[in-house]
mmCIF file of C-alpha atoms in Angstrom:
data_model
loop_
_atom_site.group_PDB
_atom_site.id
_atom_site.type_symbol
_atom_site.label_atom_id
_atom_site.label_comp_id
_atom_site.label_asym_id
_atom_site.label_seq_id
_atom_site.Cartn_x
_atom_site.Cartn_y
_atom_site.Cartn_z
ATOM 1 C CA MET G 11 -16.934 15.941 4.928
ATOM 2 C CA SER G 12 -18.753 12.654 4.477
ATOM 3 C CA THR G 13 -18.658 9.864 7.004
ATOM 4 C CA VAL G 14 -17.568 6.339 6.160
ATOM 5 C CA PRO G 15 -21.201 5.107 6.159
ATOM 6 C CA ASP G 16 -22.095 7.959 3.752
ATOM 7 C CA ILE G 17 -19.238 6.966 1.450
ATOM 8 C CA GLU G 18 -20.189 3.282 1.635
ATOM 9 C CA ALA G 19 -23.803 4.117 0.741
ATOM 10 C CA ALA G 20 -22.629 6.214 -2.215
ATOM 11 C CA ILE G 21 -20.366 3.410 -3.429
ATOM 12 C CA GLU G 22 -23.273 0.970 -3.335
ATOM 13 C CA GLN G 23 -25.097 3.251 -5.784
ATOM 14 C CA LEU G 24 -22.329 3.197 -8.401
ATOM 15 C CA ASP G 25 -22.801 1.405 -11.686
ATOM 16 C CA ASP G 26 -20.288 -1.282 -12.638
ATOM 17 C CA ARG G 27 -18.143 1.016 -14.781
ATOM 18 C CA SER G 28 -17.893 3.656 -12.072
ATOM 19 C CA LEU G 29 -17.157 1.005 -9.457
ATOM 20 C CA VAL G 30 -14.213 -0.261 -11.523
ATOM 21 C CA GLN G 31 -12.948 3.310 -11.945
ATOM 22 C CA LEU G 32 -13.177 3.890 -8.202
ATOM 23 C CA SER G 33 -11.468 0.597 -7.465
ATOM 24 C CA ASP G 34 -8.596 1.414 -9.827
ATOM 25 C CA TRP G 35 -8.210 4.881 -8.326
ATOM 26 C CA PHE G 36 -8.275 3.555 -4.755
ATOM 27 C CA GLU G 37 -5.705 0.871 -5.531
ATOM 28 C CA ASP G 38 -3.371 3.519 -6.976
ATOM 29 C CA TYR G 39 -4.041 5.811 -4.008
ATOM 30 C CA LEU G 40 -3.181 3.113 -1.471
ATOM 31 C CA ALA G 41 -0.039 2.129 -3.386
ATOM 32 C CA GLU G 42 1.143 5.749 -3.423
ATOM 33 C CA LYS G 43 0.474 6.146 0.324
ATOM 34 C CA TRP G 44 2.382 2.912 1.037
ATOM 35 C CA GLU G 45 5.308 3.995 -1.138
ATOM 36 C CA LYS G 46 5.556 7.345 0.655
ATOM 37 C CA ARG G 47 5.457 5.646 4.074
ATOM 38 C CA PHE G 48 8.034 3.035 3.037
ATOM 39 C CA THR G 49 10.352 5.735 1.663
ATOM 40 C CA ALA G 50 10.003 7.828 4.815
ATOM 41 C CA ASP G 51 10.704 4.799 7.012
ATOM 42 C CA ALA G 52 13.751 3.863 4.935
ATOM 43 C CA GLU G 53 15.123 7.408 5.027
ATOM 44 C CA ALA G 54 14.593 7.503 8.806
ATOM 45 C CA GLY G 55 16.604 4.312 9.227
ATOM 46 C CA LYS G 56 13.649 2.269 10.444
ATOM 47 C CA LEU G 57 14.520 -0.557 8.052
ATOM 48 C CA ASP G 58 18.231 -0.715 8.805
ATOM 49 C CA GLN G 59 17.925 -3.636 11.235
ATOM 50 C CA LEU G 60 15.960 -5.652 8.689
ATOM 51 C CA GLY G 61 18.607 -5.008 6.062
ATOM 52 C CA ALA G 62 21.376 -5.994 8.449
ATOM 53 C CA ALA G 63 19.545 -9.207 9.345
ATOM 54 C CA ALA G 64 19.112 -10.040 5.663
ATOM 55 C CA ASP G 65 22.796 -9.372 4.982
ATOM 56 C CA ALA G 66 23.788 -11.596 7.908
ATOM 57 C CA ALA G 67 21.523 -14.399 6.713
ATOM 58 C CA LEU G 68 23.039 -14.174 3.236
ATOM 59 C CA GLU G 69 26.579 -14.270 4.625
ATOM 60 C CA GLN G 70 25.688 -17.318 6.739
ATOM 61 C CA GLY G 71 24.350 -19.148 3.701
ATOM 62 C CA LYS G 72 20.792 -19.138 5.002
ATOM 63 C CA CYS G 73 19.418 -17.764 1.743
ATOM 64 C CA ARG G 74 18.865 -19.388 -1.603
ATOM 65 C CA PRO G 75 18.238 -17.902 -5.033
ATOM 66 C CA LEU G 76 14.641 -17.244 -6.000
#
C-alpha cells in the first residue's frame, strides 16, 4: 500500500484531465462515506437529541421559514 506522501507525489504528476477525474471521484467517495456515517448515526439514535431540540425550538416559535 502506498503512503500519503507517495499518493501526493503521484497526484502532482497527473495531467489536468486526470486531476479533474480524480477530484470528481474523491468528492463522490467522501460524500458516500459521509452519507453512510450519517445514516449509521441516525439509526443508532445519535441524532435524536438534535431532532428534539429542533422540534422544541419550532414549538417555541424560535424558527422562521427559510
